[in-house]
Amino acid sequence: MSRRPGTGLIDLSSGQITEPLPEGAVRALREAMAAERATAYAPSYGNADLREAVAGHYARRTGAAVDPEQVTVTAGARHGLFAAFAAVAAGGEILVPQPHWSHYPGVIRSAGATAVPVAGDPERGLLVDPGRLDRALTSRTRALLINSPVNPSGACYTRSQMRAVREWAAERDVRLVVDDIYWAYADSVDDQVGVSAREIVVGGASKVHAMAGLRVGWVWAAPEYLAPLREVVEYTTGPVSGLSQSAVAAVLGDTRAVAARAAGLAEMRSHAVRAMSRIPLLTPVPPAGGIYLCLDATEALRHGIYGATDDVGLCRALEQRAGVRLRAGSTFGMPGFLRLCVAEPPQVISDAAGRLAGRLHVVVNGLSSLRSTS
């Protein structure tokens, strides 16, 4: 985000956490750059130290040994998802709970599969359950994609809900692809995550480790998936930057930094809910986790604020009138809502809320005047 205090655009549309590189990552980079073969290709499926670090991460979460040979390093988690989809579902369908990250359908399509949205249950925080999944199941269903905390809603699957989803997938021979990118930002971390003939886990350093620009992700998968996964990697990006891998490997074991970041994000979510609650016609939907907050814009759209007839038009109008950039919920299969990223200094969130409140209070006063004279 770029702006001067009190001026310019406040951009809350992006989903990233930006921090200085930790000293351990900086040291690792310096050592890697000083190496004799610093500019050489990295190993095709990832540096050994990074794959061992990823295996160690999942071993700590699950309490079980994890084989580094089952880890394939990818150019970010998005590329990991693409490789997983291509490996397990090309030519078939992938069930995608809705709302969902805006890029899922495009990544799935690019991987040669078809995304089938499954609307979440409003009574369950817009999460899916076995009954809704059954209604979307066809003979072409190959996989189910699960993301928790959910981008954009911040809803989180509990352990019991994830167990029900896993049992549903196993009983119907449907592969489960777990987008694990926000794993630490939930009240109930999924420590049952694991790989098998039916489950593939995709992760990365972008969110929980605040290293989005380094583009390092991974896929943790059973041996039978390694050949197709690695064929995709070989013929798309090839090896990931060895320098980036060295930096990420140096921080994956820093559990205290992750815990501190997660605690900070929880405070940011709470602050954003409080700040945005002061805005008329927009109602915050408190998230259980993640780095986003959704605002219910039903009332604003019902009144046709600034002539907007949908969330896309409303986003455009608020950017022009208030200088605050948000994302339209329809982009995520959540029409009528607006999404913002809370991973900003509290003052930035407060400033954005103040701008929006100031503009919309004027609109509300205008509506009241019209009603009183009619």
Short mmCIF file of C-alpha atoms in Angstrom, two decimals:
data_model
loop_
_atom_site.label_atom_id
_atom_site.label_comp_id
_atom_site.label_asym_id
_atom_site.label_seq_id
_atom_site.Cartn_x
_atom_site.Cartn_y
_atom_site.Cartn_z
CA MET A 1 0.00 0.00 0.00
CA SER A 2 1.28 3.47 -0.84
CA ARG A 3 -0.12 6.73 0.45
CA ARG A 4 0.82 9.79 2.50
CA PRO A 5 -0.95 10.27 5.84
CA GLY A 6 -4.31 11.88 5.22
CA THR A 7 -3.93 11.90 1.46
CA GLY A 8 -4.10 9.64 -1.56
CA LEU A 9 -5.68 6.25 -2.01
CA ILE A 10 -6.00 3.76 0.84
CA ASP A 11 -5.74 0.41 -0.90
CA LEU A 12 -7.19 -2.44 1.17
CA SER A 13 -7.87 -4.70 -1.80
CA SER A 14 -4.66 -6.73 -1.75
CA GLY A 15 -4.16 -9.86 0.32
CA GLN A 16 -0.62 -9.69 1.59
CA ILE A 17 1.35 -9.13 4.78
CA THR A 18 4.49 -7.07 4.27
CA GLU A 19 7.32 -7.14 6.81
CA PRO A 20 11.10 -6.71 6.66
CA LEU A 21 12.93 -9.98 6.07
CA PRO A 22 13.89 -11.63 9.38
CA GLU A 23 17.60 -11.54 10.17
CA GLY A 24 17.83 -15.31 9.77
CA ALA A 25 16.49 -15.05 6.22
CA VAL A 26 18.87 -12.17 5.45
CA ARG A 27 21.86 -14.23 6.66
CA ALA A 28 20.73 -17.21 4.61
CA LEU A 29 20.42 -15.03 1.52
CA ARG A 30 23.89 -13.58 2.02
CA GLU A 31 25.38 -17.04 2.35
CA ALA A 32 23.51 -18.28 -0.70
CA MET A 33 24.58 -15.29 -2.80
CA ALA A 34 28.21 -15.78 -1.76
CA ALA A 35 28.20 -19.44 -2.81
CA GLU A 36 30.21 -20.44 -5.87
CA ARG A 37 27.11 -21.61 -7.73
CA ALA A 38 24.74 -18.91 -6.54
CA THR A 39 23.25 -18.38 -10.00
CA ALA A 40 22.84 -22.06 -10.88
CA TYR A 41 19.51 -23.83 -11.20
CA ALA A 42 18.17 -25.18 -7.92
CA PRO A 43 17.30 -28.90 -7.78
CA SER A 44 14.21 -29.60 -9.88
CA TYR A 45 11.84 -30.29 -6.99
CA GLY A 46 13.38 -28.07 -4.32
CA ASN A 47 16.45 -27.60 -2.18
CA ALA A 48 16.97 -30.37 0.37
CA ASP A 49 17.07 -27.93 3.29
CA LEU A 50 13.73 -26.38 2.34
CA ARG A 51 12.03 -29.73 1.80
CA GLU A 52 13.32 -30.86 5.19
CA ALA A 53 12.04 -27.63 6.76
CA VAL A 54 8.58 -28.15 5.22
CA ALA A 55 8.55 -31.75 6.46
CA GLY A 56 9.53 -30.52 9.92
CA HIS A 57 6.70 -27.99 9.87
CA TYR A 58 4.07 -30.66 9.21
CA ALA A 59 5.69 -33.05 11.68
CA ARG A 60 5.31 -30.43 14.42
CA ARG A 61 1.66 -29.89 13.56
CA THR A 62 0.68 -33.53 13.26
CA GLY A 63 3.01 -35.21 15.73
CA ALA A 64 3.96 -37.77 13.05
CA ALA A 65 7.09 -38.24 10.99
CA VAL A 66 6.97 -36.63 7.53
CA ASP A 67 9.22 -37.73 4.67
CA PRO A 68 10.90 -34.74 2.90
CA GLU A 69 10.85 -36.82 -0.29
CA GLN A 70 7.09 -36.29 -0.41
CA VAL A 71 7.52 -32.51 -0.63
CA THR A 72 7.69 -30.75 -4.02
CA VAL A 73 8.65 -27.06 -4.04
CA THR A 74 6.62 -24.82 -6.37
CA ALA A 75 6.64 -21.20 -7.50
CA GLY A 76 4.19 -20.11 -4.81
CA ALA A 77 1.10 -21.84 -3.45
CA ARG A 78 -0.89 -20.85 -6.55
CA HIS A 79 1.47 -22.90 -8.69
CA GLY A 80 1.23 -25.70 -6.15
CA LEU A 81 -2.55 -25.70 -6.50
CA PHE A 82 -2.25 -25.75 -10.27
CA ALA A 83 0.09 -28.75 -10.12
CA ALA A 84 -2.18 -30.58 -7.67
CA PHE A 85 -5.29 -29.97 -9.77
CA ALA A 86 -3.55 -31.13 -12.93
CA ALA A 87 -2.24 -34.24 -11.19
CA VAL A 88 -5.51 -35.45 -9.66
CA ALA A 89 -8.40 -33.96 -11.62
CA ALA A 90 -7.47 -33.10 -15.22
CA GLY A 91 -10.48 -33.88 -17.41
CA GLY A 92 -12.83 -34.01 -14.43
CA GLU A 93 -14.58 -31.74 -11.97
CA ILE A 94 -13.39 -30.15 -8.74
CA LEU A 95 -15.94 -29.12 -6.10
CA VAL A 96 -15.17 -25.62 -4.84
CA PRO A 97 -17.02 -24.36 -1.73
CA GLN A 98 -18.43 -20.88 -2.27
CA PRO A 99 -17.41 -18.20 -1.34
CA HIS A 100 -13.87 -18.85 -2.47
CA TRP A 101 -10.66 -17.15 -3.56
CA SER A 102 -11.27 -15.36 -6.86
CA HIS A 103 -8.50 -17.24 -8.68
CA TYR A 104 -9.61 -20.81 -7.97
CA PRO A 105 -11.83 -21.21 -11.07
CA GLY A 106 -9.13 -19.86 -13.40
CA VAL A 107 -6.38 -21.99 -11.89
CA ILE A 108 -8.60 -25.07 -12.11
CA ARG A 109 -9.52 -24.30 -15.72
CA SER A 110 -5.85 -23.80 -16.62
CA ALA A 111 -5.07 -27.18 -15.06
CA GLY A 112 -7.55 -28.87 -17.41
CA ALA A 113 -10.38 -29.41 -14.93
CA THR A 114 -13.78 -27.83 -14.33
CA ALA A 115 -14.65 -25.89 -11.17
CA VAL A 116 -18.08 -26.70 -9.72
CA PRO A 117 -19.14 -24.16 -7.07
CA VAL A 118 -20.90 -25.51 -3.99
CA ALA A 119 -22.77 -22.78 -2.11
CA GLY A 120 -21.98 -22.67 1.59
CA ASP A 121 -24.69 -22.86 4.24
CA PRO A 122 -25.62 -19.42 5.65
CA GLU A 123 -26.44 -21.13 8.95
CA ARG A 124 -22.90 -22.55 9.11
CA GLY A 125 -20.90 -19.44 8.29
CA LEU A 126 -21.17 -20.19 4.54
CA LEU A 127 -19.21 -23.43 4.98
CA VAL A 128 -20.13 -26.64 3.16
CA ASP A 129 -21.22 -29.90 4.74
CA PRO A 130 -21.57 -33.46 3.38
CA GLY A 131 -25.19 -32.88 2.38
CA ARG A 132 -24.34 -29.92 0.14
CA LEU A 133 -21.35 -31.78 -1.29
CA ASP A 134 -23.55 -34.79 -2.11
CA ARG A 135 -25.93 -32.61 -4.12
CA ALA A 136 -23.02 -31.38 -6.26
CA LEU A 137 -21.40 -34.79 -6.73
CA THR A 138 -21.39 -36.29 -10.24
CA SER A 139 -19.65 -39.14 -12.00
CA ARG A 140 -17.02 -36.62 -13.15
CA THR A 141 -16.15 -35.38 -9.65
CA ARG A 142 -12.46 -36.02 -9.04
CA ALA A 143 -11.58 -33.72 -6.15
CA LEU A 144 -12.81 -31.36 -3.46
CA LEU A 145 -10.89 -28.17 -2.63
CA ILE A 146 -10.91 -26.98 0.99
CA ASN A 147 -9.49 -23.68 2.27
CA SER A 148 -9.59 -22.70 5.95
CA PRO A 149 -9.66 -19.93 7.05
CA VAL A 150 -11.68 -19.09 3.98
CA ASN A 151 -10.66 -16.27 1.69
CA PRO A 152 -12.72 -14.01 1.69
CA SER A 153 -15.10 -14.67 4.60
CA GLY A 154 -12.63 -15.67 7.32
CA ALA A 155 -14.84 -18.61 8.29
CA CYS A 156 -12.95 -21.60 9.71
CA TYR A 157 -13.74 -25.30 9.62
CA THR A 158 -13.63 -26.85 13.08
CA ARG A 159 -11.85 -30.15 13.66
CA SER A 160 -15.17 -31.99 13.66
CA GLN A 161 -16.27 -30.31 10.43
CA MET A 162 -12.97 -31.18 8.74
CA ARG A 163 -13.30 -34.76 9.96
CA ALA A 164 -16.77 -34.94 8.39
CA VAL A 165 -15.43 -33.56 5.10
CA ARG A 166 -12.55 -36.06 5.10
CA GLU A 167 -14.92 -38.94 5.78
CA TRP A 168 -17.25 -37.78 2.99
CA ALA A 169 -14.37 -37.64 0.51
CA ALA A 170 -13.01 -41.04 1.54
CA GLU A 171 -16.40 -42.75 1.28
CA ARG A 172 -16.93 -41.41 -2.25
CA ASP A 173 -13.35 -41.86 -3.49
CA VAL A 174 -12.97 -38.11 -4.03
CA ARG A 175 -9.51 -36.58 -3.69
CA LEU A 176 -9.16 -33.79 -1.13
CA VAL A 177 -6.90 -30.85 -1.99
CA VAL A 178 -6.24 -28.72 1.10
CA ASP A 179 -5.22 -25.10 0.50
CA ASP A 180 -3.25 -24.68 3.72
CA ILE A 181 -1.95 -21.17 3.04
CA TYR A 182 -3.63 -19.46 6.06
CA TRP A 183 -3.26 -22.34 8.49
CA ALA A 184 -1.92 -20.36 11.49
CA TYR A 185 -4.60 -17.66 11.34
CA ALA A 186 -7.43 -19.77 12.72
CA ASP A 187 -8.69 -20.35 16.24
CA SER A 188 -8.61 -24.09 15.62
CA VAL A 189 -5.51 -25.06 13.62
CA ASP A 190 -6.01 -28.24 11.60
CA ASP A 191 -3.46 -30.57 13.17
CA GLN A 192 -5.08 -33.54 11.44
CA VAL A 193 -3.80 -32.39 8.06
CA GLY A 194 -1.96 -35.20 6.34
CA VAL A 195 -1.35 -36.90 3.06
CA SER A 196 -2.67 -40.16 1.72
CA ALA A 197 -3.94 -41.64 -1.51
CA ARG A 198 -6.91 -39.28 -1.08
CA GLU A 199 -5.39 -36.07 0.35
CA ILE A 200 -2.89 -33.53 -0.98
CA VAL A 201 -1.75 -30.49 1.00
CA VAL A 202 -0.65 -27.25 -0.64
CA GLY A 203 1.18 -24.59 1.37
CA GLY A 204 3.54 -21.67 1.01
CA ALA A 205 5.49 -18.88 2.66
CA SER A 206 3.38 -15.97 1.39
CA LYS A 207 0.86 -15.47 4.19
CA VAL A 208 1.90 -17.07 7.48
CA HIS A 209 5.57 -16.17 6.94
CA ALA A 210 4.92 -12.79 5.23
CA MET A 211 7.09 -13.62 2.20
CA ALA A 212 4.64 -13.17 -0.66
CA GLY A 213 7.15 -11.69 -3.10
CA LEU A 214 9.62 -14.56 -2.79
CA ARG A 215 7.16 -16.92 -4.55
CA VAL A 216 7.87 -20.11 -2.66
CA GLY A 217 5.18 -22.75 -2.19
CA TRP A 218 5.03 -26.50 -1.91
CA VAL A 219 2.90 -29.59 -2.33
CA TRP A 220 2.96 -32.38 0.24
CA ALA A 221 1.65 -35.54 -1.38
CA ALA A 222 1.72 -39.32 -1.28
CA PRO A 223 4.32 -41.10 -3.45
CA GLU A 224 1.81 -42.02 -6.18
CA TYR A 225 1.25 -38.34 -6.95
CA LEU A 226 4.89 -37.27 -7.10
CA ALA A 227 5.53 -38.17 -10.75
CA PRO A 228 2.52 -36.28 -12.18
CA LEU A 229 3.10 -33.33 -9.83
CA ARG A 230 6.73 -33.02 -10.77
CA GLU A 231 6.02 -33.38 -14.45
CA VAL A 232 3.78 -30.30 -14.18
CA VAL A 233 6.52 -28.39 -12.33
CA GLU A 234 9.16 -29.46 -14.84
CA TYR A 235 7.18 -28.22 -17.84
CA THR A 236 5.78 -25.02 -16.35
CA THR A 237 8.13 -23.07 -14.09
CA GLY A 238 11.00 -25.47 -13.59
CA PRO A 239 13.06 -25.02 -10.39
CA VAL A 240 12.13 -22.23 -7.99
CA SER A 241 14.76 -19.56 -7.23
CA GLY A 242 17.39 -21.10 -5.00
CA LEU A 243 17.94 -17.79 -3.23
CA SER A 244 14.27 -17.53 -2.29
CA GLN A 245 14.29 -21.13 -1.09
CA SER A 246 17.27 -20.44 1.19
CA ALA A 247 15.49 -17.48 2.79
CA VAL A 248 12.29 -19.45 3.40
CA ALA A 249 14.10 -22.52 4.75
CA ALA A 250 15.73 -20.29 7.37
CA VAL A 251 12.42 -19.18 8.90
CA LEU A 252 10.01 -22.12 8.65
CA GLY A 253 11.03 -23.42 12.05
CA ASP A 254 10.52 -20.08 13.80
CA THR A 255 7.29 -20.98 15.59
CA ARG A 256 7.49 -17.95 17.91
CA ALA A 257 7.44 -15.54 14.97
CA VAL A 258 4.42 -17.34 13.52
CA ALA A 259 2.60 -17.24 16.85
CA ALA A 260 3.35 -13.52 17.23
CA ARG A 261 2.14 -12.81 13.71
CA ALA A 262 -1.05 -14.80 14.31
CA ALA A 263 -1.72 -12.91 17.54
CA GLY A 264 -1.13 -9.63 15.75
CA LEU A 265 -3.56 -10.59 12.99
CA ALA A 266 -6.22 -11.48 15.59
CA GLU A 267 -5.87 -7.97 17.03
CA MET A 268 -6.02 -6.46 13.53
CA ARG A 269 -9.23 -8.36 12.77
CA SER A 270 -10.84 -7.16 15.98
CA HIS A 271 -9.77 -3.57 15.37
CA ALA A 272 -11.08 -3.67 11.80
CA VAL A 273 -14.48 -4.97 12.96
CA ARG A 274 -14.73 -2.18 15.55
CA ALA A 275 -13.62 0.52 13.11
CA MET A 276 -15.85 -0.60 10.26
CA SER A 277 -18.88 -0.94 12.57
CA ARG A 278 -19.11 2.86 12.59
CA ILE A 279 -19.89 3.02 8.88
CA PRO A 280 -23.58 3.38 8.00
CA LEU A 281 -25.11 1.05 5.40
CA LEU A 282 -22.14 -1.36 5.58
CA THR A 283 -22.19 -4.14 8.20
CA PRO A 284 -19.02 -6.08 9.15
CA VAL A 285 -19.23 -9.87 9.23
CA PRO A 286 -16.80 -10.78 12.05
CA PRO A 287 -14.27 -13.33 10.74
CA ALA A 288 -13.12 -16.32 12.78
CA GLY A 289 -9.66 -16.16 11.22
CA GLY A 290 -7.63 -15.18 8.17
CA ILE A 291 -6.50 -11.73 7.06
CA TYR A 292 -9.73 -10.36 5.60
CA LEU A 293 -12.98 -8.76 6.67
CA CYS A 294 -16.20 -8.73 4.65
CA LEU A 295 -18.75 -5.94 4.79
CA ASP A 296 -22.40 -6.70 4.04
CA ALA A 297 -23.42 -4.01 1.54
CA THR A 298 -27.07 -5.09 1.20
CA GLU A 299 -28.44 -1.87 2.66
CA ALA A 300 -26.16 0.35 0.60
CA LEU A 301 -27.19 -1.43 -2.59
CA ARG A 302 -30.88 -1.40 -1.62
CA HIS A 303 -30.68 2.39 -1.47
CA GLY A 304 -28.74 2.58 -4.74
CA ILE A 305 -25.90 4.53 -3.13
CA TYR A 306 -24.03 6.58 -5.75
CA GLY A 307 -26.16 4.88 -8.37
CA ALA A 308 -24.50 1.51 -7.71
CA THR A 309 -26.61 -1.52 -8.59
CA ASP A 310 -24.07 -4.16 -7.56
CA ASP A 311 -20.97 -4.59 -5.41
CA VAL A 312 -18.61 -3.93 -8.33
CA GLY A 313 -20.19 -0.54 -8.97
CA LEU A 314 -20.22 0.25 -5.26
CA CYS A 315 -16.50 -0.54 -4.96
CA ARG A 316 -15.79 1.76 -7.87
CA ALA A 317 -17.89 4.54 -6.35
CA LEU A 318 -16.28 4.27 -2.90
CA GLU A 319 -12.81 4.41 -4.42
CA GLN A 320 -13.73 7.54 -6.36
CA ARG A 321 -15.69 9.27 -3.58
CA ALA A 322 -13.85 8.17 -0.43
CA GLY A 323 -10.43 7.19 -1.73
CA VAL A 324 -10.69 3.65 -0.30
CA ARG A 325 -10.16 0.65 -2.55
CA LEU A 326 -11.98 -2.57 -1.60
CA ARG A 327 -12.72 -5.82 -3.47
CA ALA A 328 -16.20 -6.73 -4.71
CA GLY A 329 -17.58 -9.83 -3.03
CA SER A 330 -19.00 -11.14 -6.31
CA THR A 331 -15.38 -11.75 -7.36
CA PHE A 332 -15.36 -14.44 -4.66
CA GLY A 333 -18.84 -15.83 -5.25
CA MET A 334 -20.18 -13.61 -2.46
CA PRO A 335 -22.27 -10.94 -4.23
CA GLY A 336 -23.50 -8.00 -2.21
CA PHE A 337 -20.41 -7.92 0.01
CA LEU A 338 -17.14 -5.98 0.01
CA ARG A 339 -13.79 -7.45 1.12
CA LEU A 340 -10.87 -5.66 2.72
CA CYS A 341 -7.49 -6.86 3.98
CA VAL A 342 -6.97 -6.14 7.69
CA ALA A 343 -3.18 -6.65 7.59
CA GLU A 344 -2.45 -2.95 7.87
CA PRO A 345 -1.44 -0.64 10.73
CA PRO A 346 -4.48 0.17 12.89
CA GLN A 347 -4.31 3.84 11.92
CA VAL A 348 -4.65 2.98 8.24
CA ILE A 349 -7.78 0.90 8.95
CA SER A 350 -9.15 3.69 11.15
CA ASP A 351 -8.46 6.28 8.44
CA ALA A 352 -10.22 4.15 5.84
CA ALA A 353 -13.22 3.63 8.12
CA GLY A 354 -13.34 7.36 8.83
CA ARG A 355 -13.37 8.22 5.14
CA LEU A 356 -16.10 5.71 4.38
CA ALA A 357 -18.18 6.75 7.38
CA GLY A 358 -17.86 10.43 6.49
CA ARG A 359 -19.06 9.90 2.95
CA LEU A 360 -21.88 7.53 3.80
CA HIS A 361 -23.15 9.62 6.72
CA VAL A 362 -23.68 12.42 4.20
CA VAL A 363 -25.62 10.01 2.01
CA VAL A 364 -27.73 8.77 4.94
CA ASN A 365 -28.51 12.35 5.98
CA GLY A 366 -29.57 13.05 2.44
CA LEU A 367 -31.87 10.05 2.44
CA SER A 368 -33.40 11.18 5.75
CA SER A 369 -34.02 14.65 4.33
CA LEU A 370 -35.77 13.18 1.31
CA ARG A 371 -38.01 11.01 3.52
CA SER A 372 -38.91 13.93 5.79
CA THR A 373 -40.01 16.13 2.85
CA SER A 374 -41.95 13.44 1.02
#
